[in-house]
Short mmCIF file of C-alpha atoms in Angstrom, two decimals:
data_model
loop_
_atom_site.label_atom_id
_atom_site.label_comp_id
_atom_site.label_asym_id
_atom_site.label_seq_id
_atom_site.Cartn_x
_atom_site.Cartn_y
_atom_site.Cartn_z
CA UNK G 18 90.43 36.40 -39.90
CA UNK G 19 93.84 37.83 -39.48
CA UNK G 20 95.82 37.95 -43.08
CA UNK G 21 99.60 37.31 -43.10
CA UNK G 22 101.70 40.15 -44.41
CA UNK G 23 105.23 38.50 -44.03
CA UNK G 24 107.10 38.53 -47.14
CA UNK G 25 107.89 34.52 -47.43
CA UNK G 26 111.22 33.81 -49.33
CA UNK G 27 110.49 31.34 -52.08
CA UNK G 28 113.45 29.33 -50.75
CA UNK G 29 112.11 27.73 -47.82
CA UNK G 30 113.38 27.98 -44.58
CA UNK G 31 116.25 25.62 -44.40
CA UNK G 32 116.91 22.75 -41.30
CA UNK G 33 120.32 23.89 -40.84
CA UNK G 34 121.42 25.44 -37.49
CA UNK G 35 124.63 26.37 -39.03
CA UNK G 36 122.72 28.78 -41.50
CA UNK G 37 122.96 32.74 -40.35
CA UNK G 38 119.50 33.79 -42.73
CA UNK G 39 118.08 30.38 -41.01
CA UNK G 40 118.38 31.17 -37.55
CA UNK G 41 117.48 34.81 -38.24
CA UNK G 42 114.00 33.58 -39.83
CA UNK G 43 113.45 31.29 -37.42
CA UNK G 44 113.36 34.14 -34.61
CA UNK G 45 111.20 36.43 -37.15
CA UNK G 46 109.15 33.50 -36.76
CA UNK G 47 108.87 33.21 -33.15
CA UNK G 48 108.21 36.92 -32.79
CA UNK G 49 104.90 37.06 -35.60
CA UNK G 50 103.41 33.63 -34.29
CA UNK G 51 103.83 34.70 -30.55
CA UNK G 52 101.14 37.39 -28.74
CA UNK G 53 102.51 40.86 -28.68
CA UNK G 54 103.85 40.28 -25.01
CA UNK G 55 105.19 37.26 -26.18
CA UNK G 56 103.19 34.77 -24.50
CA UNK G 57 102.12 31.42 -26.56
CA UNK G 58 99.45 32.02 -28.49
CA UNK G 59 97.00 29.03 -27.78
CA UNK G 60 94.16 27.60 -29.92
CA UNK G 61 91.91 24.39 -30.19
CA UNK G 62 91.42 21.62 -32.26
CA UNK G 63 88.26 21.44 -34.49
CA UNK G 64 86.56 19.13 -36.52
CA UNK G 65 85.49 20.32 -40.09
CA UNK G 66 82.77 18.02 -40.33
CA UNK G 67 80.88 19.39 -37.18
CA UNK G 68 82.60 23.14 -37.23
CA UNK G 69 79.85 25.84 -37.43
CA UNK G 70 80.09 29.73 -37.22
CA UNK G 71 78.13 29.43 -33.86
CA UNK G 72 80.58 27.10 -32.84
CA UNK G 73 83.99 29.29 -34.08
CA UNK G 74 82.10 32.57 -32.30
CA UNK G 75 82.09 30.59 -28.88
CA UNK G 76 85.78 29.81 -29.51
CA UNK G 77 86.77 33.38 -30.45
CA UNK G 78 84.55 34.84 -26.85
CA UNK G 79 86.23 32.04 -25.17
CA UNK G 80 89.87 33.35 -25.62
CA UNK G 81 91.34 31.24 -28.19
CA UNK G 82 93.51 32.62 -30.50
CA UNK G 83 93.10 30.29 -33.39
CA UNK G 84 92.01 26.94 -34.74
CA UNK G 85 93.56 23.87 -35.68
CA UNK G 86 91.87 21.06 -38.41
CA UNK G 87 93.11 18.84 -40.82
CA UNK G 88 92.69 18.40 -44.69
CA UNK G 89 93.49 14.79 -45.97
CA UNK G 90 94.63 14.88 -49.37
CA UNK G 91 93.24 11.51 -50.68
CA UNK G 92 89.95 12.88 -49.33
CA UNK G 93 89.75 15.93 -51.44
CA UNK G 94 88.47 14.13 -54.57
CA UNK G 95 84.68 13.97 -53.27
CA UNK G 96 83.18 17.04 -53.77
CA UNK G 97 81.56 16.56 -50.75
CA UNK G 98 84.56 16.62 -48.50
CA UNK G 99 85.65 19.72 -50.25
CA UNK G 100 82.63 21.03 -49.38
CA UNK G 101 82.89 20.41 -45.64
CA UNK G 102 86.37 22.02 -45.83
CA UNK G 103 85.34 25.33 -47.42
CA UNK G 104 82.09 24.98 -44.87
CA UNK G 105 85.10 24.52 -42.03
CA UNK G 106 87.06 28.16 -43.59
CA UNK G 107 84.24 29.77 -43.21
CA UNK G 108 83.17 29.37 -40.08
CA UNK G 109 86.93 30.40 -38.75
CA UNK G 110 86.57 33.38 -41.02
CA UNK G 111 83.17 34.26 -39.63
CA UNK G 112 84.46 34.87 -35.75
CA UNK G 113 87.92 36.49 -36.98
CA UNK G 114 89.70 32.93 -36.15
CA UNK G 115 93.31 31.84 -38.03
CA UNK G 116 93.67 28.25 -38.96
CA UNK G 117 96.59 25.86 -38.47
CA UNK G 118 95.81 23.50 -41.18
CA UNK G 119 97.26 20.10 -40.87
CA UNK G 120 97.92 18.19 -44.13
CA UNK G 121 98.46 14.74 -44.61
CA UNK G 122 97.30 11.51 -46.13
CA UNK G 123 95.32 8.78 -44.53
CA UNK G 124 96.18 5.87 -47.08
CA UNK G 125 99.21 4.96 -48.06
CA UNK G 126 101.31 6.92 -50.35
CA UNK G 127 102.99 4.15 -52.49
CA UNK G 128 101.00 0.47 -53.69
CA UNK G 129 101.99 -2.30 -52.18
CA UNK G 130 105.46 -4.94 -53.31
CA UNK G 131 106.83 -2.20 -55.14
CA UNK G 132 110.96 -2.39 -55.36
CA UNK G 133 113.11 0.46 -54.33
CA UNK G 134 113.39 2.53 -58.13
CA UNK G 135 108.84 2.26 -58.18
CA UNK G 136 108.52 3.08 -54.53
CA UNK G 137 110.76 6.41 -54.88
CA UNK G 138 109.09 7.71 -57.63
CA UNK G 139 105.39 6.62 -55.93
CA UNK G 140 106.85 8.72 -52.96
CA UNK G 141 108.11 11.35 -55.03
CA UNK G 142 104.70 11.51 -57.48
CA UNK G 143 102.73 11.67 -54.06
CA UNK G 144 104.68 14.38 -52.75
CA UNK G 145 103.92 16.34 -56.05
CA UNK G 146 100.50 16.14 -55.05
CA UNK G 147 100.81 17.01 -51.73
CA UNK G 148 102.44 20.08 -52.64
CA UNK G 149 99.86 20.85 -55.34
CA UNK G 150 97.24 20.52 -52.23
CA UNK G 151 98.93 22.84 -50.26
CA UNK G 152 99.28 25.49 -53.34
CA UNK G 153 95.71 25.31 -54.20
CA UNK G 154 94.99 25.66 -50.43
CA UNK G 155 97.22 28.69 -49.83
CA UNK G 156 95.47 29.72 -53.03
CA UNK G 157 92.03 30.48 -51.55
CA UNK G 158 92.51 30.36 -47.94
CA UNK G 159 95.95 31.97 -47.59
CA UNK G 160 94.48 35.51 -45.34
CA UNK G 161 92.75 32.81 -43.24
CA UNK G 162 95.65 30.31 -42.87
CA UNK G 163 98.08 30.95 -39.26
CA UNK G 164 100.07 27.75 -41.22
CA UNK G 165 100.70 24.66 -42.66
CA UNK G 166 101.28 22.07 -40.93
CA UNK G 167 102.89 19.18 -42.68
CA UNK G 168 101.89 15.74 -41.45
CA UNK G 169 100.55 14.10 -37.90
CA UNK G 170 102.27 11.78 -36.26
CA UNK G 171 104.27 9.75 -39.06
CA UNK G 172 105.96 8.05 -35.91
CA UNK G 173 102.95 5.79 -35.43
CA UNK G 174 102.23 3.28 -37.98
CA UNK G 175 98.48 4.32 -38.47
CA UNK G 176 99.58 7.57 -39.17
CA UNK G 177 102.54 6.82 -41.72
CA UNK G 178 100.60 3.58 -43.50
CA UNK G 179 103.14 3.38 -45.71
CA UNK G 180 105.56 0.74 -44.93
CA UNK G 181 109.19 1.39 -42.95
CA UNK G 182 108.82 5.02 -41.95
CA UNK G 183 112.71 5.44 -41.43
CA UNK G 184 113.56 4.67 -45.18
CA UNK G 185 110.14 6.32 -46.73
CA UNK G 186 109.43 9.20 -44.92
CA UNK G 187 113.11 11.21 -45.46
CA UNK G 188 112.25 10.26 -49.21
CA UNK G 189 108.78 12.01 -49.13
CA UNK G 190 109.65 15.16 -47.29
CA UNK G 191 113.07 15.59 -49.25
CA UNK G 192 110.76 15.17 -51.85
CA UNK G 193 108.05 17.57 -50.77
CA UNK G 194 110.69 20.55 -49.81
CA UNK G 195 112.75 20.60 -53.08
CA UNK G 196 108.51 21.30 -54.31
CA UNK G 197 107.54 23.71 -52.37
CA UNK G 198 110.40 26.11 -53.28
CA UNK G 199 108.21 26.75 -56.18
CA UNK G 200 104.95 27.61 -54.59
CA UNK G 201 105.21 31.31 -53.94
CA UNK G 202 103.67 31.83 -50.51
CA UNK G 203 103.29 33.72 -47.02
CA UNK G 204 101.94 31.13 -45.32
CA UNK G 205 104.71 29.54 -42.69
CA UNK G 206 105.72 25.55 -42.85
CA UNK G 207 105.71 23.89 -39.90
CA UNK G 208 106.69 20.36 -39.62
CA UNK G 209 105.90 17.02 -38.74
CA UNK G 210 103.49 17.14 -35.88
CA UNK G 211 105.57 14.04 -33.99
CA UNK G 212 103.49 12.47 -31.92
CA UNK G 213 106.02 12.72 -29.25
CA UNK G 214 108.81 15.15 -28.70
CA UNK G 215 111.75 14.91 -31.41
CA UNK G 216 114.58 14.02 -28.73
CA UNK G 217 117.93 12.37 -29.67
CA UNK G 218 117.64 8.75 -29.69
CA UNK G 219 113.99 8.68 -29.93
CA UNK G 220 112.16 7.85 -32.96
CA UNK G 221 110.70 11.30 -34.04
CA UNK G 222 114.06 12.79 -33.17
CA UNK G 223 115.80 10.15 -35.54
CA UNK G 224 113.31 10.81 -38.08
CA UNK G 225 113.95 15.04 -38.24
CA UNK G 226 117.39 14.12 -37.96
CA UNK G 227 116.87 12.42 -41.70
CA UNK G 228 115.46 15.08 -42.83
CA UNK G 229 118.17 17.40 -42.06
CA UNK G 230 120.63 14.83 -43.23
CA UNK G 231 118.71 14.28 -46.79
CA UNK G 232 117.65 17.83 -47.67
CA UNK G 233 117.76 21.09 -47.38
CA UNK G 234 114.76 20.95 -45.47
CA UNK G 235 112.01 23.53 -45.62
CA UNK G 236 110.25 24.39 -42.21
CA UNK G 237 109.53 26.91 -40.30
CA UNK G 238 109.51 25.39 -36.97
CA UNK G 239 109.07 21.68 -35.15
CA UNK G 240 105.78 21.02 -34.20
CA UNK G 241 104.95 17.91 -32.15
CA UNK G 242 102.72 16.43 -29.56
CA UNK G 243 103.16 17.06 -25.94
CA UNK G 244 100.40 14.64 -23.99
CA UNK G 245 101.10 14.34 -20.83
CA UNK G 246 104.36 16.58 -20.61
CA UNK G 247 104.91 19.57 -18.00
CA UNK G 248 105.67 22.96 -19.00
CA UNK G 249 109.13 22.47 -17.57
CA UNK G 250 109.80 19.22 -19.74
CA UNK G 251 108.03 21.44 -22.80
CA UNK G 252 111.05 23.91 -22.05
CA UNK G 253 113.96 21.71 -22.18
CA UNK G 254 112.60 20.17 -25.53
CA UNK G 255 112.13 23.83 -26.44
CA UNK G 256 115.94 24.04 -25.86
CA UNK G 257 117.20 21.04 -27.25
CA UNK G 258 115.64 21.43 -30.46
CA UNK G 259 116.81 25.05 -30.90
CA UNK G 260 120.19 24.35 -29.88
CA UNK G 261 120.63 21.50 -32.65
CA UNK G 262 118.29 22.93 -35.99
CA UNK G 263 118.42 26.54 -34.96
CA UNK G 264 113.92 26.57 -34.83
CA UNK G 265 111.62 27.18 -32.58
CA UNK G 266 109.09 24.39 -31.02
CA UNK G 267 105.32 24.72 -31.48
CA UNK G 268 103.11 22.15 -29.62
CA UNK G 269 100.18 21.01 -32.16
CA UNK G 270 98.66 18.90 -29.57
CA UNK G 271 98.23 18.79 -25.82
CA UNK G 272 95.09 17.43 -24.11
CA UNK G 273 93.95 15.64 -21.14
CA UNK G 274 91.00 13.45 -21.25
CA UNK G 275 88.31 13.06 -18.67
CA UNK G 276 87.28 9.44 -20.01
CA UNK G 277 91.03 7.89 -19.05
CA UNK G 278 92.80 8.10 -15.26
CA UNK G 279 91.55 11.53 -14.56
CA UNK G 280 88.11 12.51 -14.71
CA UNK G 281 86.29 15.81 -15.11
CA UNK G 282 87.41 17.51 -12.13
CA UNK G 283 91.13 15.79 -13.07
CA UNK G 284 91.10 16.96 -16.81
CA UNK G 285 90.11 20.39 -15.63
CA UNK G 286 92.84 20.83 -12.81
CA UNK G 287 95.45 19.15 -14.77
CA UNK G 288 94.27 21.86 -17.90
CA UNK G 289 94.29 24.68 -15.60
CA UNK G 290 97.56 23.73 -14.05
CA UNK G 291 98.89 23.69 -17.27
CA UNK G 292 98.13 26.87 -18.98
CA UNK G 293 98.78 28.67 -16.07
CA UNK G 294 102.35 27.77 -16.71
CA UNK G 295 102.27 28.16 -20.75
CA UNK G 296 104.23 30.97 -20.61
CA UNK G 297 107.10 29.03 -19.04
CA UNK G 298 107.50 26.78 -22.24
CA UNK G 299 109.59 28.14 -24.34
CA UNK G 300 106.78 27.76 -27.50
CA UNK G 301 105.30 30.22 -28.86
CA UNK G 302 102.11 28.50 -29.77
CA UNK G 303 100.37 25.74 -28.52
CA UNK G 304 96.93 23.88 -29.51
CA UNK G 305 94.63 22.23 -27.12
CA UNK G 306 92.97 18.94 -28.13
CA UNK G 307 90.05 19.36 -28.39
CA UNK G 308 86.85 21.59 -28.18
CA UNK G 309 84.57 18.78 -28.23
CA UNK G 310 83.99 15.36 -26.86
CA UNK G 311 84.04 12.67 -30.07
CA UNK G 312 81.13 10.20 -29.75
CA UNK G 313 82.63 7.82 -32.83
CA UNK G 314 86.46 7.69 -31.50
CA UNK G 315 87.45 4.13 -30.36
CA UNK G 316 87.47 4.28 -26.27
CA UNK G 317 86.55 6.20 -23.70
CA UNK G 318 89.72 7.92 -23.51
CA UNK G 319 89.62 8.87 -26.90
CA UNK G 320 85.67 10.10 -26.94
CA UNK G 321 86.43 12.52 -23.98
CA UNK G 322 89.50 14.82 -24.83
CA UNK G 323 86.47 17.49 -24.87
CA UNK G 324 86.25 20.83 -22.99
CA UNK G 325 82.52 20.73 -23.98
CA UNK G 326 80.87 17.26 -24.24
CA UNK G 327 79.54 15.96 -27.53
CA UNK G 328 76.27 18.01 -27.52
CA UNK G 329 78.62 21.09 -26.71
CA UNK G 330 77.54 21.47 -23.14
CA UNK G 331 80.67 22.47 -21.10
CA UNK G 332 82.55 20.65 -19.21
CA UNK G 333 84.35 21.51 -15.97
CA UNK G 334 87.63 21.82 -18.04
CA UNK G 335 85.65 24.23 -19.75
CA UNK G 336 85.30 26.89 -17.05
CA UNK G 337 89.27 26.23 -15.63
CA UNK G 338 90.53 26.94 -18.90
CA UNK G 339 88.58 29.83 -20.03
CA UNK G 340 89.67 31.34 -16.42
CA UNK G 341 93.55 30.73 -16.93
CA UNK G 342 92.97 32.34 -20.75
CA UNK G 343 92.22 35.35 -19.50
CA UNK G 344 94.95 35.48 -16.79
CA UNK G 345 98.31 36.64 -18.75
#
């Protein structure tokens, strides 16, 4: 797996467009996460619990450039689920593959009818152990890790199950950056994996807004969520969001599913269609969800994001986008 030899300022990057050093990292940025010609580099999504080194060697022939999973923090007290994520690691590391990790917690972060004074210092307590994650992470994985990605999707309620997201969430990631200014590391921040682009007026714009507004913030670059979006619409956020925090966009997600309105033949057109254009984004990375059909996700649309099916036969999506990989 590729190791990271950036020197990292222990003073994270901050979310303030009027910042010379900011901007300046920021386009460091873009130039080490981009391919050489400066195309997007483009990986998949994994699951750890099913990731194998047969599996990460098909990726790597494939054409990916990388892999993207997720590491839940309240999780990480079974020994077994640590297990599955050092299993995960080394499987990337095995066929030469990065990882974007994606951090986060799946219960909430603060107990229940807590007043204002409790639930800030729940919020802040839980951000200490975020942070502590992420340091023990960077720890041992840190030559295997392309970066940390903080959060998924906190604009959805199942995501953020901890009350009003608008009043908690700026508390938690103010709370989170003023912490990791003391973890000493290479590995790039990216942030908050919105589950839909981070536009003014919306409610993932609104929310990096607060973050600006709160803290001195402490990201690399804004990552969100791009289902269903055209390379030309992937631009103009591209744009937008570089114009107003002085950072480039990374796309953590983008998928089509064949179990929804397209089907197999539709996924793979609408896949091919679309990394044929990736260059015309204005990202320098993007991850494709996912590599393989999910048998225990909730509907149809859900189970069939896949470009192999769930026993890892391909799919037609598989064949269009190995074919536009290889085309620069």
């Amino acid at each position: 797996m590729v190791g990271i030899e950036r020197v990292f300022r222990s003073g994270l990057l901050a979310l303030c467009i009027c910042c010379a050093s900011a901007g300046a990292h920021a386009q460091l940025f873009k130039n080490w996460i981009s391919n050489i010609d400066q195309s997007p580099k483009v990986g998949v999504q994994v699951k750890i619990e099913r990731f194998t080194p047969d599996m990460a060697r098909r990726i790597k022939a494939f054409g990916f450039s990388f892999v993207r999973f997720g590491v839940w923090m309240n999780s990480m007290q079974l020994a077994s689920y640590r297990n599955s994520v050092s299993a995960a690691f080394d499987a990337a590391d095995s066929a030469g593959l990065p990882v974007l990790l994606t951090v986060r917690s799946t219960v909430s972060l603060v107990q229940p009818a807590q007043n204002d004074e409790s639930r800030t210092a729940q919020l802040r307590e839980s951000a200490t152990q975020l942070v502590d994650l992420i340091s023990r992470l960077t720890g041992t994985y840190q030559k295997n890790l392309l970066a940390i990605e903080l959060w998924n999707e906190p604009d959805l309620p199942a995501y953020w199950p901890t009350g009003s997201v608008d009043s908690t969430f700026p508390v938690f990631i103010q709370a989170v950056c003023e912490k990791l200014k003391s973890v000493h590391t290479s590995t790039p921040v990216i942030g908050f994996g919105f589950s839909s682009a981070p536009l003014m007026n919306t409610r993932s714009g609104r929310l990096l807004q607060s973050v600006q507004a709160s803290s001195s913030g402490c990201i690399d670059a804004v990552s969100y969520h791009a289902y269903g979006m055209s390379s030309r619409q992937i631009q103009d956020v591209s744009a937008d969001v570089r114009s107003r925090y002085g950072l480039p966009v990374v796309i953590s997600e983008w998928g089509v599913s064949s179990g929804g309105k397209k089907d197999a033949v539709g996924q793979a057109d609408e896949i091919k269609s679309f990394l044929a254009k990736r260059a015309q984004t204005g990202t320098p990375l993007m991850s494709i969800y996912e590599w393989q059909d999910s048998q225990q996700a909730k509907n149809s649309r859900e189970r069939n994001f896949g470009l192999v099916d769930a026993t890892g036969a391909a799919k037609p999506a598989f064949g269009s986008a190995r074919a536009a990989l290889s085309v620069k």
